[in-house]
Protein backbone atom coordinates (compact mmCIF):
# COMPACT_ATOMS: atom_id res chain seq x y z
CA UNK A 1 0.00 0.00 0.00
CA UNK A 2 1.41 3.38 -1.06
CA UNK A 3 1.99 6.00 1.64
CA UNK A 4 -0.67 8.72 1.33
CA UNK A 5 0.41 12.29 0.64
CA UNK A 6 -0.12 14.99 3.29
CA UNK A 7 -3.10 16.32 1.31
CA UNK A 8 -4.62 12.83 1.04
CA UNK A 9 -4.25 12.43 4.82
CA UNK A 10 -5.97 15.78 5.30
CA UNK A 11 -8.83 14.74 3.02
CA UNK A 12 -9.22 11.45 4.90
CA UNK A 13 -9.28 13.23 8.27
CA UNK A 14 -11.87 15.72 7.03
CA UNK A 15 -13.96 12.83 5.64
CA UNK A 16 -13.86 11.07 9.02
CA UNK A 17 -14.88 14.29 10.78
CA UNK A 18 -17.75 14.94 8.35
CA UNK A 19 -19.12 11.39 8.59
CA UNK A 20 -18.87 11.40 12.38
CA UNK A 21 -20.43 14.83 12.74
CA UNK A 22 -23.13 14.87 10.09
CA UNK A 23 -23.46 11.35 8.70
CA UNK A 24 -22.57 9.64 5.46
CA UNK A 25 -25.04 11.63 3.28
CA UNK A 26 -23.15 14.82 4.17
CA UNK A 27 -19.88 13.38 2.86
CA UNK A 28 -19.59 14.96 -0.56
CA UNK A 29 -16.65 16.22 -2.58
CA UNK A 30 -18.16 19.71 -2.28
CA UNK A 31 -18.30 19.58 1.53
CA UNK A 32 -14.77 18.16 1.78
CA UNK A 33 -13.45 20.94 -0.48
CA UNK A 34 -15.28 23.61 1.58
CA UNK A 35 -13.89 22.20 4.84
CA UNK A 36 -10.33 22.25 3.54
CA UNK A 37 -10.71 25.53 1.65
CA UNK A 38 -9.82 24.25 -1.81
CA UNK A 39 -11.75 23.74 -5.03
CA UNK A 40 -13.62 20.54 -5.86
CA UNK A 41 -11.34 19.82 -8.85
CA UNK A 42 -8.38 19.97 -6.43
CA UNK A 43 -9.87 17.03 -4.49
CA UNK A 44 -9.94 15.01 -7.72
CA UNK A 45 -6.18 15.46 -8.08
CA UNK A 46 -5.85 13.28 -4.97
CA UNK A 47 -8.81 10.89 -5.23
CA UNK A 48 -10.86 9.78 -8.21
CA UNK A 49 -14.14 9.59 -6.30
CA UNK A 50 -15.93 9.66 -2.98
CA UNK A 51 -15.68 5.85 -3.00
CA UNK A 52 -11.87 6.12 -3.16
CA UNK A 53 -11.93 8.49 -0.19
CA UNK A 54 -13.99 5.99 1.81
CA UNK A 55 -11.55 3.21 0.88
CA UNK A 56 -8.75 5.49 2.11
CA UNK A 57 -10.62 6.06 5.41
CA UNK A 58 -10.74 2.30 5.94
CA UNK A 59 -7.15 1.99 4.73
CA UNK A 60 -6.12 4.55 7.36
CA UNK A 61 -7.70 2.47 10.11
CA UNK A 62 -6.18 -0.71 8.70
CA UNK A 63 -2.71 0.88 8.73
CA UNK A 64 -3.14 1.93 12.35
CA UNK A 65 -4.44 -1.54 13.24
CA UNK A 66 -1.56 -3.32 11.52
CA UNK A 67 0.97 -1.11 13.29
CA UNK A 68 -0.62 -1.94 16.64
CA UNK A 69 -0.78 -5.64 15.75
CA UNK A 70 2.91 -5.66 14.85
CA UNK A 71 3.82 -3.92 18.12
CA UNK A 72 1.82 -6.44 20.12
CA UNK A 73 3.38 -9.38 18.32
CA UNK A 74 6.91 -8.05 18.93
CA UNK A 75 6.32 -7.53 22.64
CA UNK A 76 6.80 -10.39 25.00
CA UNK A 77 3.87 -11.35 27.11
CA UNK A 78 1.50 -14.12 27.79
CA UNK A 79 -1.86 -14.42 26.03
CA UNK A 80 -3.73 -12.60 28.78
CA UNK A 81 -1.31 -9.67 28.61
CA UNK A 82 -1.60 -9.49 24.81
CA UNK A 83 -5.40 -9.24 25.09
CA UNK A 84 -5.11 -6.55 27.77
CA UNK A 85 -2.67 -4.53 25.66
CA UNK A 86 -4.93 -4.81 22.59
CA UNK A 87 -7.97 -3.57 24.50
CA UNK A 88 -6.11 -0.72 26.21
CA UNK A 89 -4.56 0.29 22.91
CA UNK A 90 -8.00 0.48 21.27
CA UNK A 91 -9.32 2.62 24.13
CA UNK A 92 -6.34 4.98 23.78
CA UNK A 93 -6.73 5.12 19.98
CA UNK A 94 -10.43 5.96 20.20
CA UNK A 95 -9.98 8.42 23.09
CA UNK A 96 -7.50 10.32 20.94
CA UNK A 97 -9.68 9.97 17.80
CA UNK A 98 -13.35 9.92 18.83
CA UNK A 99 -14.55 10.62 15.29
CA UNK A 100 -12.72 7.51 14.09
CA UNK A 101 -14.55 5.40 16.68
CA UNK A 102 -17.90 6.81 15.53
CA UNK A 103 -17.19 5.98 11.91
CA UNK A 104 -15.70 2.53 12.42
CA UNK A 105 -18.35 1.24 14.77
CA UNK A 106 -21.09 2.25 12.37
CA UNK A 107 -20.22 -0.47 9.87
CA UNK A 108 -23.73 -0.45 8.44
CA UNK A 109 -22.72 2.75 6.60
CA UNK A 110 -20.39 0.61 4.49
CA UNK A 111 -22.65 -2.40 3.93
CA UNK A 112 -24.23 -1.23 0.67
CA UNK A 113 -20.88 -1.21 -1.09
CA UNK A 114 -19.32 -4.63 -1.66
CA UNK A 115 -15.76 -3.33 -1.78
CA UNK A 116 -16.10 -1.30 1.42
CA UNK A 117 -17.85 -4.18 3.21
CA UNK A 118 -15.06 -6.53 2.15
CA UNK A 119 -12.44 -4.10 3.49
CA UNK A 120 -14.24 -3.83 6.86
CA UNK A 121 -14.52 -7.61 7.06
CA UNK A 122 -10.80 -7.96 6.35
CA UNK A 123 -9.96 -5.60 9.21
CA UNK A 124 -12.29 -7.52 11.52
CA UNK A 125 -10.55 -10.78 10.58
CA UNK A 126 -7.15 -9.27 11.35
CA UNK A 127 -8.38 -8.36 14.83
CA UNK A 128 -9.99 -11.74 15.28
CA UNK A 129 -6.80 -13.58 14.30
CA UNK A 130 -4.70 -11.53 16.70
CA UNK A 131 -7.01 -12.00 19.66
CA UNK A 132 -7.89 -15.59 18.83
CA UNK A 133 -4.18 -16.50 18.83
CA UNK A 134 -3.70 -14.69 22.16
CA UNK A 135 -6.67 -16.55 23.66
CA UNK A 136 -5.37 -19.91 22.47
CA UNK A 137 -1.91 -19.09 23.78
CA UNK A 138 -3.42 -18.17 27.15
CA UNK A 139 -5.43 -21.39 27.20
CA UNK A 140 -2.29 -23.46 26.52
CA UNK A 141 -0.48 -21.58 29.28
CA UNK A 142 -3.48 -22.26 31.58
CA UNK A 143 -3.97 -18.56 32.33
CA UNK A 144 -7.24 -18.40 30.34
CA UNK A 145 -10.02 -20.86 30.95
CA UNK A 146 -10.20 -23.66 28.43
CA UNK A 147 -13.69 -24.89 29.28
CA UNK A 148 -15.07 -22.21 26.93
CA UNK A 149 -14.27 -22.30 23.22
CA UNK A 150 -11.69 -19.67 22.15
CA UNK A 151 -14.11 -18.31 19.54
CA UNK A 152 -16.79 -17.69 22.19
CA UNK A 153 -14.24 -16.00 24.45
CA UNK A 154 -13.24 -13.79 21.52
CA UNK A 155 -16.87 -12.71 21.00
CA UNK A 156 -17.29 -12.05 24.71
CA UNK A 157 -14.13 -9.92 24.93
CA UNK A 158 -14.66 -7.93 21.73
CA UNK A 159 -18.41 -7.61 22.24
CA UNK A 160 -17.96 -6.06 25.67
CA UNK A 161 -15.33 -3.68 24.31
CA UNK A 162 -17.50 -2.63 21.35
CA UNK A 163 -20.51 -2.05 23.61
CA UNK A 164 -18.45 0.20 25.87
CA UNK A 165 -17.07 2.21 22.94
CA UNK A 166 -20.57 2.56 21.44
CA UNK A 167 -22.01 3.71 24.76
CA UNK A 168 -19.18 6.26 25.05
CA UNK A 169 -19.82 7.47 21.51
CA UNK A 170 -23.61 7.72 21.89
CA UNK A 171 -23.20 9.58 25.19
CA UNK A 172 -21.27 12.29 23.36
CA UNK A 173 -18.00 11.06 24.93
CA UNK A 174 -19.37 11.88 28.38
CA UNK A 175 -17.00 9.64 30.33
CA UNK A 176 -13.34 8.70 30.37
CA UNK A 177 -13.12 5.75 27.98
CA UNK A 178 -9.68 4.67 29.16
CA UNK A 179 -10.79 4.61 32.80
CA UNK A 180 -14.02 2.73 32.04
CA UNK A 181 -12.06 0.39 29.78
CA UNK A 182 -9.68 -0.38 32.61
CA UNK A 183 -12.60 -1.18 34.91
CA UNK A 184 -14.18 -3.37 32.24
CA UNK A 185 -10.88 -5.19 31.72
CA UNK A 186 -10.80 -6.11 35.42
CA UNK A 187 -14.21 -7.77 35.06
CA UNK A 188 -13.27 -9.49 31.78
CA UNK A 189 -10.06 -10.79 33.31
CA UNK A 190 -11.95 -12.32 36.25
CA UNK A 191 -14.38 -14.02 33.87
CA UNK A 192 -11.83 -15.47 31.46
CA UNK A 193 -9.29 -16.66 34.02
CA UNK A 194 -9.61 -20.24 35.21
CA UNK A 195 -11.16 -20.76 38.66
mmCIF file of C-alpha atoms in Angstrom:
data_model
loop_
_atom_site.group_PDB
_atom_site.id
_atom_site.type_symbol
_atom_site.label_atom_id
_atom_site.label_comp_id
_atom_site.label_asym_id
_atom_site.label_seq_id
_atom_site.Cartn_x
_atom_site.Cartn_y
_atom_site.Cartn_z
ATOM 1 C CA UNK A 1 0.000 0.000 0.000
ATOM 2 C CA UNK A 2 1.406 3.379 -1.058
ATOM 3 C CA UNK A 3 1.995 5.999 1.638
ATOM 4 C CA UNK A 4 -0.674 8.723 1.330
ATOM 5 C CA UNK A 5 0.412 12.287 0.643
ATOM 6 C CA UNK A 6 -0.117 14.991 3.295
ATOM 7 C CA UNK A 7 -3.099 16.318 1.308
ATOM 8 C CA UNK A 8 -4.620 12.834 1.042
ATOM 9 C CA UNK A 9 -4.249 12.433 4.818
ATOM 10 C CA UNK A 10 -5.967 15.783 5.297
ATOM 11 C CA UNK A 11 -8.832 14.744 3.019
ATOM 12 C CA UNK A 12 -9.222 11.446 4.899
ATOM 13 C CA UNK A 13 -9.277 13.226 8.269
ATOM 14 C CA UNK A 14 -11.869 15.715 7.026
ATOM 15 C CA UNK A 15 -13.961 12.831 5.637
ATOM 16 C CA UNK A 16 -13.856 11.074 9.021
ATOM 17 C CA UNK A 17 -14.881 14.289 10.779
ATOM 18 C CA UNK A 18 -17.754 14.941 8.348
ATOM 19 C CA UNK A 19 -19.124 11.392 8.585
ATOM 20 C CA UNK A 20 -18.874 11.396 12.385
ATOM 21 C CA UNK A 21 -20.426 14.834 12.737
ATOM 22 C CA UNK A 22 -23.129 14.871 10.092
ATOM 23 C CA UNK A 23 -23.456 11.352 8.701
ATOM 24 C CA UNK A 24 -22.571 9.637 5.463
ATOM 25 C CA UNK A 25 -25.037 11.627 3.277
ATOM 26 C CA UNK A 26 -23.146 14.825 4.169
ATOM 27 C CA UNK A 27 -19.885 13.381 2.860
ATOM 28 C CA UNK A 28 -19.591 14.957 -0.564
ATOM 29 C CA UNK A 29 -16.650 16.218 -2.583
ATOM 30 C CA UNK A 30 -18.159 19.707 -2.282
ATOM 31 C CA UNK A 31 -18.297 19.578 1.533
ATOM 32 C CA UNK A 32 -14.774 18.164 1.785
ATOM 33 C CA UNK A 33 -13.453 20.939 -0.476
ATOM 34 C CA UNK A 34 -15.283 23.606 1.580
ATOM 35 C CA UNK A 35 -13.890 22.203 4.843
ATOM 36 C CA UNK A 36 -10.328 22.254 3.542
ATOM 37 C CA UNK A 37 -10.709 25.529 1.651
ATOM 38 C CA UNK A 38 -9.819 24.245 -1.810
ATOM 39 C CA UNK A 39 -11.746 23.736 -5.027
ATOM 40 C CA UNK A 40 -13.624 20.539 -5.861
ATOM 41 C CA UNK A 41 -11.336 19.817 -8.845
ATOM 42 C CA UNK A 42 -8.378 19.975 -6.429
ATOM 43 C CA UNK A 43 -9.871 17.030 -4.488
ATOM 44 C CA UNK A 44 -9.935 15.011 -7.718
ATOM 45 C CA UNK A 45 -6.178 15.465 -8.081
ATOM 46 C CA UNK A 46 -5.847 13.278 -4.968
ATOM 47 C CA UNK A 47 -8.814 10.894 -5.225
ATOM 48 C CA UNK A 48 -10.859 9.783 -8.212
ATOM 49 C CA UNK A 49 -14.142 9.587 -6.300
ATOM 50 C CA UNK A 50 -15.929 9.659 -2.980
ATOM 51 C CA UNK A 51 -15.676 5.855 -2.996
ATOM 52 C CA UNK A 52 -11.874 6.118 -3.164
ATOM 53 C CA UNK A 53 -11.931 8.491 -0.195
ATOM 54 C CA UNK A 54 -13.994 5.989 1.809
ATOM 55 C CA UNK A 55 -11.550 3.212 0.884
ATOM 56 C CA UNK A 56 -8.752 5.489 2.106
ATOM 57 C CA UNK A 57 -10.619 6.057 5.409
ATOM 58 C CA UNK A 58 -10.741 2.295 5.937
ATOM 59 C CA UNK A 59 -7.147 1.991 4.731
ATOM 60 C CA UNK A 60 -6.120 4.550 7.361
ATOM 61 C CA UNK A 61 -7.697 2.468 10.109
ATOM 62 C CA UNK A 62 -6.185 -0.713 8.700
ATOM 63 C CA UNK A 63 -2.710 0.881 8.729
ATOM 64 C CA UNK A 64 -3.142 1.925 12.353
ATOM 65 C CA UNK A 65 -4.440 -1.543 13.235
ATOM 66 C CA UNK A 66 -1.559 -3.325 11.525
ATOM 67 C CA UNK A 67 0.970 -1.108 13.291
ATOM 68 C CA UNK A 68 -0.618 -1.939 16.643
ATOM 69 C CA UNK A 69 -0.777 -5.643 15.751
ATOM 70 C CA UNK A 70 2.913 -5.661 14.847
ATOM 71 C CA UNK A 71 3.821 -3.918 18.115
ATOM 72 C CA UNK A 72 1.825 -6.440 20.123
ATOM 73 C CA UNK A 73 3.381 -9.385 18.324
ATOM 74 C CA UNK A 74 6.912 -8.047 18.925
ATOM 75 C CA UNK A 75 6.321 -7.533 22.640
ATOM 76 C CA UNK A 76 6.798 -10.391 25.002
ATOM 77 C CA UNK A 77 3.872 -11.350 27.111
ATOM 78 C CA UNK A 78 1.496 -14.122 27.790
ATOM 79 C CA UNK A 79 -1.855 -14.422 26.033
ATOM 80 C CA UNK A 80 -3.734 -12.601 28.776
ATOM 81 C CA UNK A 81 -1.311 -9.674 28.607
ATOM 82 C CA UNK A 82 -1.605 -9.493 24.812
ATOM 83 C CA UNK A 83 -5.401 -9.242 25.092
ATOM 84 C CA UNK A 84 -5.114 -6.553 27.770
ATOM 85 C CA UNK A 85 -2.671 -4.533 25.655
ATOM 86 C CA UNK A 86 -4.926 -4.809 22.593
ATOM 87 C CA UNK A 87 -7.969 -3.569 24.497
ATOM 88 C CA UNK A 88 -6.113 -0.718 26.206
ATOM 89 C CA UNK A 89 -4.557 0.291 22.908
ATOM 90 C CA UNK A 90 -8.000 0.485 21.270
ATOM 91 C CA UNK A 91 -9.317 2.619 24.134
ATOM 92 C CA UNK A 92 -6.341 4.979 23.783
ATOM 93 C CA UNK A 93 -6.733 5.125 19.981
ATOM 94 C CA UNK A 94 -10.428 5.958 20.196
ATOM 95 C CA UNK A 95 -9.978 8.418 23.092
ATOM 96 C CA UNK A 96 -7.495 10.323 20.940
ATOM 97 C CA UNK A 97 -9.680 9.973 17.795
ATOM 98 C CA UNK A 98 -13.351 9.925 18.830
ATOM 99 C CA UNK A 99 -14.554 10.615 15.286
ATOM 100 C CA UNK A 100 -12.719 7.506 14.086
ATOM 101 C CA UNK A 101 -14.554 5.405 16.676
ATOM 102 C CA UNK A 102 -17.901 6.812 15.530
ATOM 103 C CA UNK A 103 -17.190 5.980 11.911
ATOM 104 C CA UNK A 104 -15.698 2.533 12.416
ATOM 105 C CA UNK A 105 -18.355 1.242 14.774
ATOM 106 C CA UNK A 106 -21.091 2.252 12.374
ATOM 107 C CA UNK A 107 -20.225 -0.471 9.874
ATOM 108 C CA UNK A 108 -23.735 -0.447 8.436
ATOM 109 C CA UNK A 109 -22.717 2.749 6.602
ATOM 110 C CA UNK A 110 -20.388 0.611 4.489
ATOM 111 C CA UNK A 111 -22.647 -2.400 3.931
ATOM 112 C CA UNK A 112 -24.229 -1.225 0.671
ATOM 113 C CA UNK A 113 -20.881 -1.211 -1.093
ATOM 114 C CA UNK A 114 -19.321 -4.632 -1.665
ATOM 115 C CA UNK A 115 -15.757 -3.327 -1.785
ATOM 116 C CA UNK A 116 -16.104 -1.302 1.417
ATOM 117 C CA UNK A 117 -17.846 -4.176 3.211
ATOM 118 C CA UNK A 118 -15.065 -6.533 2.149
ATOM 119 C CA UNK A 119 -12.438 -4.103 3.486
ATOM 120 C CA UNK A 120 -14.241 -3.831 6.859
ATOM 121 C CA UNK A 121 -14.520 -7.614 7.055
ATOM 122 C CA UNK A 122 -10.805 -7.961 6.351
ATOM 123 C CA UNK A 123 -9.955 -5.596 9.208
ATOM 124 C CA UNK A 124 -12.290 -7.524 11.524
ATOM 125 C CA UNK A 125 -10.548 -10.782 10.577
ATOM 126 C CA UNK A 126 -7.146 -9.267 11.354
ATOM 127 C CA UNK A 127 -8.376 -8.359 14.833
ATOM 128 C CA UNK A 128 -9.989 -11.735 15.280
ATOM 129 C CA UNK A 129 -6.804 -13.582 14.303
ATOM 130 C CA UNK A 130 -4.696 -11.525 16.697
ATOM 131 C CA UNK A 131 -7.014 -12.005 19.664
ATOM 132 C CA UNK A 132 -7.895 -15.595 18.831
ATOM 133 C CA UNK A 133 -4.185 -16.504 18.832
ATOM 134 C CA UNK A 134 -3.695 -14.693 22.160
ATOM 135 C CA UNK A 135 -6.666 -16.553 23.663
ATOM 136 C CA UNK A 136 -5.372 -19.915 22.467
ATOM 137 C CA UNK A 137 -1.907 -19.089 23.778
ATOM 138 C CA UNK A 138 -3.420 -18.173 27.148
ATOM 139 C CA UNK A 139 -5.432 -21.395 27.203
ATOM 140 C CA UNK A 140 -2.294 -23.465 26.518
ATOM 141 C CA UNK A 141 -0.484 -21.584 29.282
ATOM 142 C CA UNK A 142 -3.477 -22.262 31.577
ATOM 143 C CA UNK A 143 -3.970 -18.558 32.329
ATOM 144 C CA UNK A 144 -7.235 -18.398 30.338
ATOM 145 C CA UNK A 145 -10.024 -20.859 30.946
ATOM 146 C CA UNK A 146 -10.195 -23.662 28.431
ATOM 147 C CA UNK A 147 -13.694 -24.890 29.283
ATOM 148 C CA UNK A 148 -15.067 -22.207 26.929
ATOM 149 C CA UNK A 149 -14.275 -22.296 23.224
ATOM 150 C CA UNK A 150 -11.694 -19.670 22.152
ATOM 151 C CA UNK A 151 -14.110 -18.308 19.541
ATOM 152 C CA UNK A 152 -16.786 -17.688 22.190
ATOM 153 C CA UNK A 153 -14.240 -15.995 24.451
ATOM 154 C CA UNK A 154 -13.239 -13.790 21.523
ATOM 155 C CA UNK A 155 -16.868 -12.709 21.004
ATOM 156 C CA UNK A 156 -17.293 -12.054 24.711
ATOM 157 C CA UNK A 157 -14.133 -9.917 24.926
ATOM 158 C CA UNK A 158 -14.659 -7.932 21.727
ATOM 159 C CA UNK A 159 -18.414 -7.606 22.243
ATOM 160 C CA UNK A 160 -17.962 -6.057 25.673
ATOM 161 C CA UNK A 161 -15.325 -3.679 24.309
ATOM 162 C CA UNK A 162 -17.502 -2.633 21.355
ATOM 163 C CA UNK A 163 -20.506 -2.052 23.608
ATOM 164 C CA UNK A 164 -18.448 0.201 25.874
ATOM 165 C CA UNK A 165 -17.073 2.212 22.938
ATOM 166 C CA UNK A 166 -20.568 2.557 21.436
ATOM 167 C CA UNK A 167 -22.012 3.713 24.764
ATOM 168 C CA UNK A 168 -19.185 6.263 25.049
ATOM 169 C CA UNK A 169 -19.820 7.469 21.514
ATOM 170 C CA UNK A 170 -23.614 7.719 21.892
ATOM 171 C CA UNK A 171 -23.197 9.579 25.189
ATOM 172 C CA UNK A 172 -21.265 12.294 23.365
ATOM 173 C CA UNK A 173 -18.005 11.061 24.930
ATOM 174 C CA UNK A 174 -19.375 11.878 28.378
ATOM 175 C CA UNK A 175 -16.998 9.644 30.332
ATOM 176 C CA UNK A 176 -13.341 8.699 30.367
ATOM 177 C CA UNK A 177 -13.119 5.747 27.979
ATOM 178 C CA UNK A 178 -9.676 4.673 29.163
ATOM 179 C CA UNK A 179 -10.792 4.608 32.801
ATOM 180 C CA UNK A 180 -14.016 2.727 32.040
ATOM 181 C CA UNK A 181 -12.060 0.391 29.775
ATOM 182 C CA UNK A 182 -9.677 -0.379 32.614
ATOM 183 C CA UNK A 183 -12.604 -1.179 34.914
ATOM 184 C CA UNK A 184 -14.177 -3.368 32.235
ATOM 185 C CA UNK A 185 -10.881 -5.191 31.724
ATOM 186 C CA UNK A 186 -10.800 -6.114 35.424
ATOM 187 C CA UNK A 187 -14.214 -7.768 35.056
ATOM 188 C CA UNK A 188 -13.270 -9.487 31.779
ATOM 189 C CA UNK A 189 -10.058 -10.792 33.309
ATOM 190 C CA UNK A 190 -11.950 -12.319 36.251
ATOM 191 C CA UNK A 191 -14.381 -14.017 33.868
ATOM 192 C CA UNK A 192 -11.829 -15.474 31.458
ATOM 193 C CA UNK A 193 -9.288 -16.663 34.019
ATOM 194 C CA UNK A 194 -9.607 -20.242 35.206
ATOM 195 C CA UNK A 195 -11.161 -20.765 38.658
#
